[in-house]
Amino acid sequence: MESSEETSKNGKEGLKSHNRRRWRKDKGKASRILQSMDLRTMTQSLVTLAEDNMAFFSSQGPGETARRLSKVFAGVREQALGLEPALGSLLGVAHLFDLDPETPANGYRSLVHTARCCLAHLLHKSRYVASNRRSIFFRTSHNLAELEAYLAALTQLRALAYYAQRLLATNQPGGLFFEGDEGLTADFLREYVTLHKGCFYGRCLGFQFTPSIRPFLQTISIGLVSFGEHYKRNESGLGVTASSLFTSGRFAIDPELRGAEFERITQNLDVHFWKAFWNITEIEVLSSLANMASATVRVSRLISLPPEAFEMPLTSDPKLTVTISPPLAHTGPGPVLIRLISYDLREGQDSEELNSMVKSEGPRILELRPRPQQTSRSRSLVVHFHGGGFVAQTSKSHEPYLKSWAQELGAPIISIDYSLAPEAPFPRALEECFFAYCWAVKHCALLGSTGERICLAGDSAGGNLCFTVALRAAAYGVRVPNGIMAAYPATMLQSAASPSRLLSLMDPLLPLSVLSKCVSAYAGAEAEEHPNSDEKALGMMGLVRRDTSLLLRDLRLGASSWLNSFLEFSGQKSQKTSAPTVESMRRSVSEAALAQPEGPVGTDSLKILTLKDLNLKSSSETSETPEMSLSVETLGPSTPSDVNFFLRPEDAREEAEAKEGLSAKDSSSGVSNAFPVGFHPRRTSQGATQMPLYSSPIVKNPFMSPLLAPDNMLKTLPPVHIVACALDPMLDDSVMFARRLRALGQPVTLRVVEDLPHGFLSLASLCRETRQAAELCVERIRLILTPPAAAAATAPPPL
């Protein structure tokens, strides 16, 4: 009996192994098709195969399966023929939006590439069906389900291509972000948020990414829907554990059910759910497993910086100082937590002064071998800000790759555990990060560094904080870091659409509504009162009790706030509708950041800005920048030409000629009319987000959306190195920010990695592609930490 069961078990395992090998082989064939064919050849080949398969199954009698197969191939033919001209028009102008010829990357290119990935998979599957449809081993139901899933994805991608054409026709020359009028933008939003998304989260999950990533994404999706199911059952979240993530087998075996549940969760559940899910990696068991696979370091300790003001010398005159106040926004003065990571124990890192600030976190306070020998202080220091959408994660989540950085760079790293939204919205995180940065500069000797070279590094939300901390340092007049390495940063938190952000419809790690909820939380729109202290005590999981009214409110706000700039009201209307919000929110915004008696005419100090002033209206007047007070940070004058999203004249003419190809009807009518007659994209069954949209003018603050900063602010930034992802919904943030810096003559580089999702640094140990992308980030940091003289000495001779 045991032998029979063992044989059966071995047979099942062998079948699973065979299926995995065949899956990888199929994905490899689809990738080769993508690389070897241009768009027109791929479309023509797919149409020919679809017609052949359609004719075959139409001749197989009146059976339901044959009818569905014939219908799906007819649909593939129709959508491929309709999609090819739209993609061709986008590809024809995509080069106008690149940073330079050596960096061919922007949202239009990414959308075309994603559609080609879907076409390549359908072409491979159509060839397989044509070759095996007569075989007795042909799995009819499986192939039918996969074809139907990819047909649904192709239909939605066709809709996105038409939306991208609308952006191209409406935007300012050279602009990647939507700037339409009120009627058109409302129509755009109303159409976009109702699109069906579940087809991208089932069988088609992650089809656009490298095959090595897809099994991980499938695991994450199963964990997410299982977590959501347990989260619903446990109102407070206390019953949700890591072991409960993968216990719902029905989601693992039914991709369509998983996709529908994934869509329901992303559209309906609030920001506290995402905070809880993303913080799963902070559970001790999972974090310990992650650290076992990372580099072993001598020092990894959590330090609590006391909320005490201190003085910093001005770079313009070191004899003068400026006061750095502790963070004040929302919750008043409080300590700031930082994690010190160092591969070697260096001088100062075990000093009594630093030991007195160490915060206990169990047995992992200090990873030291018995009485290790100290090494001298490093000349470099890396200050890191973690990602997590401003609402989740800590330095602990990012510790595995930070340990590798510490080993490879030979420099100590501090990672800031800033306070998270919605409990601590803007500008609390910025204040804490700036305070910690200044403290590190002043006390670098305690951290094992001489501070000769300092680099700011961060990913996603952390990349945003890198830019804003550097801008604030320049505004205060204190030392600016030697450079910034930002991985897939968010530079535009205003809810504006762009070609790359259209990809959030299908992105499993940055879905449309989740992105919207994180931005709303950071802007203060999701801030909640939590009178029950027991709920606050839930700690890292950050779970709160939610009632029906909160869920309905979330449905009302939902994904639409991601695109809330589509409803740019008139000045009079904005004043009327935002006045109560301004008054209620002003009391909670840090006086240190946003309140100061009004100075001379033309001065835009951050301490005199109210929420009304943060709108950066294009009608703002110019004036001379006054002398900066030693205790305030100033925001320089802003003029319409300061925020310049325009192309060079010759590129503008080329784009204008391309736009002439769009009909007058397309240029003036609503988005729904842009679809060809008879084309109807699939709509969500989860219900559309209600109107009107919630909007907060604070997202236009340049310390929240650095892309909107005026020229004179951006000119104060140090050299910037950006590493972005070609398939990331935030790609256009990186491209437009790099273009602005390049236009100002600022040193900037942009490297775009292919076929990887947003957040690849946290997946650095997953596969070869993520390791190479992480190594690219380390290389950029090393460039910053290398003194100019040494870099020149090691540079190759000119040809």
Coordinates of C-alpha atoms in Angstrom, one line a residue, residues 199-606:
C199 CA -8.1 39.4 -16.5
F200 CA -4.6 40.7 -15.7
Y201 CA -4.5 39.0 -12.3
G202 CA -5.5 35.5 -13.3
R203 CA -3.9 33.4 -16.0
C204 CA -2.2 36.5 -17.5
L205 CA -0.6 37.6 -14.3
G206 CA 2.8 39.2 -15.0
F207 CA 2.9 38.2 -18.6
Q208 CA 4.8 41.4 -19.4
F209 CA 7.7 40.6 -16.9
T210 CA 10.7 38.3 -17.2
P211 CA 9.6 34.7 -16.8
S212 CA 11.8 34.4 -13.6
I213 CA 9.5 36.8 -11.8
R214 CA 6.1 35.3 -12.7
P215 CA 6.1 32.4 -10.2
F216 CA 6.8 34.9 -7.4
L217 CA 4.0 37.1 -8.6
Q218 CA 1.6 34.2 -8.7
T219 CA 2.6 33.3 -5.1
I220 CA 2.1 36.9 -4.0
S221 CA -1.4 37.0 -5.7
I222 CA -2.5 33.8 -3.9
G223 CA -1.2 35.2 -0.6
L224 CA -3.0 38.5 -1.2
V225 CA -6.4 37.1 -1.9
S226 CA -6.0 34.6 1.0
F227 CA -4.9 37.4 3.3
G228 CA -7.9 39.5 2.1
E229 CA -10.3 36.6 2.9
H230 CA -8.9 36.2 6.5
Y231 CA -8.8 40.0 6.9
K232 CA -12.6 40.1 6.2
R233 CA -13.2 37.4 8.8
N234 CA -11.1 39.0 11.5
E235 CA -12.3 42.5 11.9
S236 CA -9.3 43.7 13.9
G237 CA -6.8 41.6 11.9
L238 CA -5.6 39.7 15.0
G239 CA -6.3 36.4 13.5
V240 CA -4.2 37.0 10.4
T241 CA -0.9 35.2 10.4
A242 CA 1.8 34.4 7.9
S243 CA 0.7 30.8 7.8
S244 CA -2.8 31.9 6.8
L245 CA -1.6 33.5 3.6
F246 CA -1.5 30.4 1.4
T247 CA -4.3 28.2 3.0
S248 CA -7.0 29.0 0.4
G249 CA -6.3 26.3 -2.2
R250 CA -9.2 27.3 -4.4
F251 CA -7.4 30.5 -5.3
A252 CA -4.3 28.5 -6.3
I253 CA -6.2 26.1 -8.6
D254 CA -8.7 28.6 -10.1
P255 CA -7.0 31.6 -11.9
E256 CA -10.3 33.2 -12.9
L257 CA -11.5 33.2 -9.3
R258 CA -8.2 34.5 -8.1
G259 CA -8.3 37.3 -10.7
A260 CA -11.8 38.4 -9.7
E261 CA -11.0 38.4 -6.0
F262 CA -7.7 40.3 -6.6
E263 CA -9.7 43.0 -8.5
R264 CA -12.3 43.2 -5.7
I265 CA -9.6 43.6 -3.1
T266 CA -7.6 46.2 -4.9
Q267 CA -10.7 48.3 -5.6
N268 CA -12.6 48.0 -2.3
L269 CA -10.3 47.5 0.6
D270 CA -8.8 50.5 2.4
V271 CA -5.2 51.7 2.9
H272 CA -5.0 49.9 6.3
F273 CA -5.4 46.6 4.6
W274 CA -2.4 47.3 2.3
K275 CA -0.4 48.6 5.3
A276 CA -1.1 45.2 7.0
F277 CA -0.3 43.1 3.9
W278 CA 2.9 44.9 3.0
N279 CA 4.1 44.6 6.6
I280 CA 3.8 40.9 6.5
T281 CA 7.5 40.8 5.6
E282 CA 8.2 42.4 9.1
I283 CA 6.9 39.3 10.9
E284 CA 9.9 37.9 12.8
V285 CA 9.8 34.5 11.1
L286 CA 9.8 35.9 7.6
S287 CA 12.3 38.6 8.3
S288 CA 14.7 36.1 9.9
L289 CA 14.5 33.9 6.8
A290 CA 15.2 36.8 4.6
N291 CA 18.2 37.8 6.7
M292 CA 19.6 34.3 6.6
A293 CA 20.1 34.7 2.8
S294 CA 21.6 38.1 3.1
A295 CA 25.2 39.2 3.9
T296 CA 26.4 38.9 7.5
V297 CA 27.3 42.3 9.0
R298 CA 29.1 43.2 12.2
V299 CA 26.7 46.0 13.1
S300 CA 22.9 46.2 12.7
R301 CA 21.3 48.3 15.4
L302 CA 18.3 50.5 15.8
I303 CA 19.0 54.0 17.2
S304 CA 16.6 56.5 18.6
L305 CA 17.5 60.1 17.9
P306 CA 16.3 62.4 20.7
P307 CA 13.9 65.2 19.6
E308 CA 16.3 68.0 20.5
A309 CA 17.2 71.0 18.3
F310 CA 20.8 71.4 17.3
E311 CA 22.8 73.9 15.2
M312 CA 24.3 73.3 11.7
P313 CA 26.8 75.5 9.9
L314 CA 25.8 77.2 6.7
T315 CA 27.7 76.1 3.6
S316 CA 28.0 79.7 2.5
D317 CA 29.6 80.8 5.8
P318 CA 30.5 78.1 8.3
K319 CA 30.8 80.7 11.0
L320 CA 27.0 81.1 10.9
T321 CA 24.6 78.4 11.9
V322 CA 21.0 77.5 11.4
T323 CA 18.8 75.7 13.9
I324 CA 17.5 72.3 13.0
S325 CA 14.3 71.7 14.9
P326 CA 12.9 68.3 15.7
P327 CA 9.9 67.1 13.7
L328 CA 6.7 68.8 14.8
A329 CA 4.0 68.0 12.2
H330 CA 0.7 66.4 13.4
T331 CA 2.0 64.7 16.6
G332 CA 4.5 67.2 18.0
P333 CA 8.2 66.5 18.9
G334 CA 9.2 62.9 19.0
P335 CA 12.2 60.7 18.5
V336 CA 13.3 59.6 15.1
L337 CA 14.4 56.0 14.6
I338 CA 17.3 55.1 12.3
R339 CA 19.0 51.7 11.6
L340 CA 22.8 51.7 11.5
I341 CA 24.2 48.9 9.2
S342 CA 27.9 48.3 8.8
Y343 CA 29.8 45.4 7.4
D344 CA 32.8 46.1 9.7
L345 CA 32.8 47.5 13.2
R346 CA 34.2 51.0 12.8
E347 CA 35.5 53.6 15.1
G348 CA 32.7 55.4 16.9
Q349 CA 30.0 52.7 16.3
D350 CA 30.4 51.2 19.8
S351 CA 30.9 54.5 21.7
E352 CA 29.1 55.2 24.9
E353 CA 27.3 58.2 23.3
L354 CA 25.9 56.0 20.5
N355 CA 25.1 53.1 22.9
S356 CA 23.0 55.4 25.0
M357 CA 20.7 55.9 22.0
V358 CA 20.3 52.3 21.0
K359 CA 16.7 51.1 21.0
S360 CA 16.2 47.5 22.1
E361 CA 14.5 45.2 19.5
G362 CA 15.3 41.8 20.9
P363 CA 18.4 39.7 20.2
R364 CA 19.1 41.4 16.9
I365 CA 20.4 44.7 18.4
L366 CA 24.0 44.3 17.5
E367 CA 25.4 41.5 15.3
L368 CA 29.0 41.4 16.5
R369 CA 31.6 38.6 16.7
P370 CA 33.3 38.3 20.1
R371 CA 35.4 41.4 20.6
P372 CA 35.9 42.3 17.0
Q373 CA 38.7 44.5 16.0
Q374 CA 37.7 48.0 15.0
T375 CA 38.5 49.4 11.6
S376 CA 39.0 53.1 10.8
R377 CA 36.2 55.3 9.9
S378 CA 35.0 55.2 6.3
R379 CA 35.2 58.3 4.2
S380 CA 31.7 57.6 3.0
L381 CA 28.2 57.5 4.4
V382 CA 24.9 56.3 2.8
V383 CA 21.6 57.7 4.1
H384 CA 18.8 55.5 2.9
F385 CA 15.0 56.1 2.8
H386 CA 12.9 53.0 2.4
G387 CA 9.9 52.6 0.0
G388 CA 6.4 51.4 0.8
G389 CA 4.1 54.0 -0.6
F390 CA 4.6 56.3 2.5
V391 CA 2.2 54.0 4.4
A392 CA 4.1 50.7 5.1
Q393 CA 7.4 49.0 5.8
T394 CA 10.4 50.0 7.8
S395 CA 14.2 49.6 7.5
K396 CA 13.7 46.0 8.6
S397 CA 11.9 45.2 5.4
H398 CA 14.8 46.5 3.4
E399 CA 17.6 45.2 5.6
P400 CA 18.6 42.2 3.4
Y401 CA 19.7 44.2 0.4
L402 CA 21.1 47.0 2.6
K403 CA 23.5 44.5 4.2
S404 CA 24.7 43.6 0.8
W405 CA 25.2 47.2 0.0
A406 CA 27.2 47.8 3.2
Q407 CA 29.5 44.9 2.2
E408 CA 30.0 45.9 -1.4
L409 CA 30.4 49.6 -0.8
G410 CA 32.6 49.3 2.4
A411 CA 30.6 52.2 3.9
P412 CA 28.2 52.4 6.9
I413 CA 24.5 52.9 6.0
I414 CA 21.8 54.5 8.0
S415 CA 18.2 53.8 7.0
I416 CA 15.5 56.1 8.4
D417 CA 12.3 54.6 10.0
Y418 CA 10.1 57.6 9.3
S419 CA 6.5 57.8 10.5
L420 CA 4.0 56.5 8.1
A421 CA 0.7 57.7 6.7
P422 CA -2.3 57.8 7.2
E423 CA -1.5 58.3 10.9
A424 CA 1.3 60.7 10.1
P425 CA 0.7 62.4 6.7
F426 CA 2.9 65.0 4.9
P427 CA 5.1 66.7 6.0
R428 CA 5.9 64.4 9.0
A429 CA 8.0 61.9 7.0
L430 CA 9.9 64.7 5.3
E431 CA 10.6 66.4 8.6
E432 CA 11.9 63.2 10.2
C433 CA 14.1 62.3 7.2
F434 CA 15.6 65.8 7.1
F435 CA 16.2 65.9 10.8
A436 CA 17.9 62.4 10.7
Y437 CA 20.0 63.5 7.6
C438 CA 21.2 66.6 9.4
W439 CA 22.0 64.7 12.6
A440 CA 24.0 62.1 10.6
V441 CA 26.0 64.9 8.9
K442 CA 26.7 66.5 12.3
H443 CA 27.5 63.2 14.1
C444 CA 28.9 61.1 11.3
A445 CA 31.9 60.2 13.5
L446 CA 29.6 58.2 15.7
L447 CA 28.3 56.3 12.7
G448 CA 31.8 55.2 11.6
S449 CA 32.3 57.8 8.9
T450 CA 34.3 60.9 8.3
G451 CA 31.5 62.2 6.1
E452 CA 33.7 63.3 3.2
R453 CA 31.2 61.8 0.7
I454 CA 27.5 61.4 1.6
C455 CA 25.0 59.8 -0.7
L456 CA 21.2 59.8 -0.4
A457 CA 19.6 56.6 -1.6
G458 CA 16.0 55.4 -1.7
D459 CA 13.4 53.5 -3.7
S460 CA 9.9 54.4 -4.7
A461 CA 8.6 56.7 -1.9
G462 CA 12.1 56.7 -0.5
G463 CA 13.3 58.1 -3.8
N464 CA 10.8 61.0 -3.5
L465 CA 12.2 61.7 0.0
C466 CA 15.8 61.7 -1.3
F467 CA 14.9 64.6 -3.6
T468 CA 12.8 66.5 -1.1
V469 CA 15.4 66.2 1.7
A470 CA 18.1 67.5 -0.6
L471 CA 15.8 70.4 -1.7
R472 CA 15.2 71.2 2.0
A473 CA 18.9 71.0 2.8
A474 CA 19.6 73.5 0.1
A475 CA 16.7 75.8 1.3
Y476 CA 18.1 75.7 4.8
G477 CA 21.6 76.5 3.5
V478 CA 23.2 73.4 5.1
R479 CA 25.3 70.8 3.4
V480 CA 23.7 69.1 0.4
P481 CA 24.6 65.5 -0.2
N482 CA 27.2 64.7 -2.8
G483 CA 24.7 62.8 -4.9
I484 CA 21.4 61.0 -5.0
M485 CA 20.6 57.5 -6.2
A486 CA 16.8 57.0 -6.6
A487 CA 15.4 53.7 -7.7
Y488 CA 12.0 54.0 -9.5
P489 CA 11.1 57.2 -7.6
A490 CA 7.7 58.9 -7.4
T491 CA 8.3 62.5 -8.3
M492 CA 4.7 63.5 -9.2
L493 CA 2.2 62.8 -6.5
Q494 CA -0.5 64.9 -8.1
S495 CA -3.0 62.5 -9.5
A496 CA -2.3 63.0 -13.1
A497 CA -2.5 60.3 -15.8
S498 CA 0.5 59.5 -18.1
P499 CA 1.1 56.7 -20.6
S500 CA 3.1 54.7 -18.0
R501 CA 0.5 55.2 -15.3
L502 CA -2.0 53.5 -17.6
L503 CA 0.0 50.3 -16.9
S504 CA -1.3 50.4 -13.3
L505 CA -4.5 48.8 -14.7
M506 CA -2.6 45.6 -15.0
D507 CA 0.3 45.9 -12.5
P508 CA 0.0 43.4 -9.7
L509 CA 2.3 45.4 -7.4
L510 CA 1.0 48.9 -8.1
P511 CA -2.7 48.6 -9.0
L512 CA -4.5 51.8 -9.9
S513 CA -6.6 52.1 -6.7
V514 CA -3.8 51.2 -4.4
L515 CA -1.6 53.9 -5.8
S516 CA -4.4 56.3 -5.3
K517 CA -5.0 55.3 -1.7
C518 CA -1.3 55.7 -0.8
V519 CA -1.1 59.2 -2.3
S520 CA -4.4 60.2 -0.6
A521 CA -3.1 58.9 2.8
Y522 CA 0.2 60.8 2.4
A523 CA -1.7 63.9 1.5
G524 CA -3.8 63.7 4.6
A525 CA -7.1 62.6 3.0
E526 CA -7.1 59.2 4.6
A527 CA -6.1 60.3 8.1
E528 CA -8.3 58.7 10.7
E529 CA -9.0 59.1 14.4
H530 CA -8.2 56.0 16.4
P531 CA -9.5 56.6 19.9
N532 CA -9.0 52.9 20.9
S533 CA -5.4 52.6 22.2
D534 CA -5.7 48.8 22.0
E535 CA -5.9 49.1 18.2
K536 CA -2.8 51.2 18.1
A537 CA -1.1 48.5 20.1
L538 CA -1.3 46.2 17.1
G539 CA 2.1 47.4 16.2
M540 CA 3.8 46.6 12.9
M541 CA 0.7 45.1 11.4
G542 CA -1.0 48.5 11.7
L543 CA -4.4 47.0 11.6
V544 CA -7.4 49.0 12.7
R545 CA -11.1 48.2 13.2
R546 CA -13.1 49.1 10.1
D547 CA -16.9 49.5 10.0
T548 CA -19.3 49.7 7.1
S549 CA -19.2 53.5 6.8
L550 CA -15.4 53.4 6.4
L551 CA -15.6 50.8 3.6
L552 CA -18.4 52.8 1.8
R553 CA -16.3 55.9 2.1
D554 CA -13.3 54.1 0.6
L555 CA -15.5 53.0 -2.3
R556 CA -16.5 56.6 -2.9
L557 CA -12.9 57.8 -2.9
G558 CA -11.3 54.7 -4.4
A559 CA -9.2 54.6 -7.5
S560 CA -10.5 57.9 -8.8
S561 CA -8.4 60.1 -6.6
W562 CA -5.4 58.7 -8.5
L563 CA -6.5 60.8 -11.4
N564 CA -8.0 63.7 -9.5
S565 CA -6.2 66.3 -11.4
F566 CA -8.6 65.6 -14.3
L567 CA -11.0 67.8 -12.4
E568 CA -9.0 71.0 -12.3
F569 CA -11.7 73.5 -11.2
S570 CA -11.8 77.2 -11.9
G571 CA -10.1 79.5 -9.4
Q572 CA -13.4 80.6 -8.0
K573 CA -14.7 77.1 -7.6
S574 CA -11.4 76.0 -6.0
Q575 CA -11.6 78.7 -3.4
K576 CA -15.2 77.9 -2.5
T577 CA -14.7 74.2 -2.2
S578 CA -11.3 74.1 -0.6
A579 CA -11.7 76.8 2.0
P580 CA -13.1 74.6 4.8
T581 CA -10.5 71.9 4.0
V582 CA -7.7 74.5 4.2
E583 CA -8.8 75.7 7.6
S584 CA -9.2 72.2 9.0
M585 CA -5.9 70.9 7.7
R586 CA -3.9 74.0 8.4
R587 CA -4.0 73.3 12.1
S588 CA -2.4 69.9 11.6
V589 CA 0.4 70.9 9.3
S590 CA 3.8 71.6 10.9
E591 CA 4.4 75.2 11.7
A592 CA 8.1 74.5 11.1
A593 CA 7.4 73.6 7.5
L594 CA 4.4 75.6 6.5
A595 CA 3.8 78.6 8.9
Q596 CA 5.8 81.8 9.3
P597 CA 4.8 85.5 9.4
E598 CA 4.7 86.8 5.8
G599 CA 7.9 88.2 4.6
P600 CA 8.8 90.7 1.9
V601 CA 6.7 90.8 -1.3
G602 CA 7.8 88.0 -3.6
T603 CA 9.0 85.7 -0.9
D604 CA 7.6 82.2 -0.9
S605 CA 8.9 80.8 2.3
L606 CA 7.8 77.4 3.3

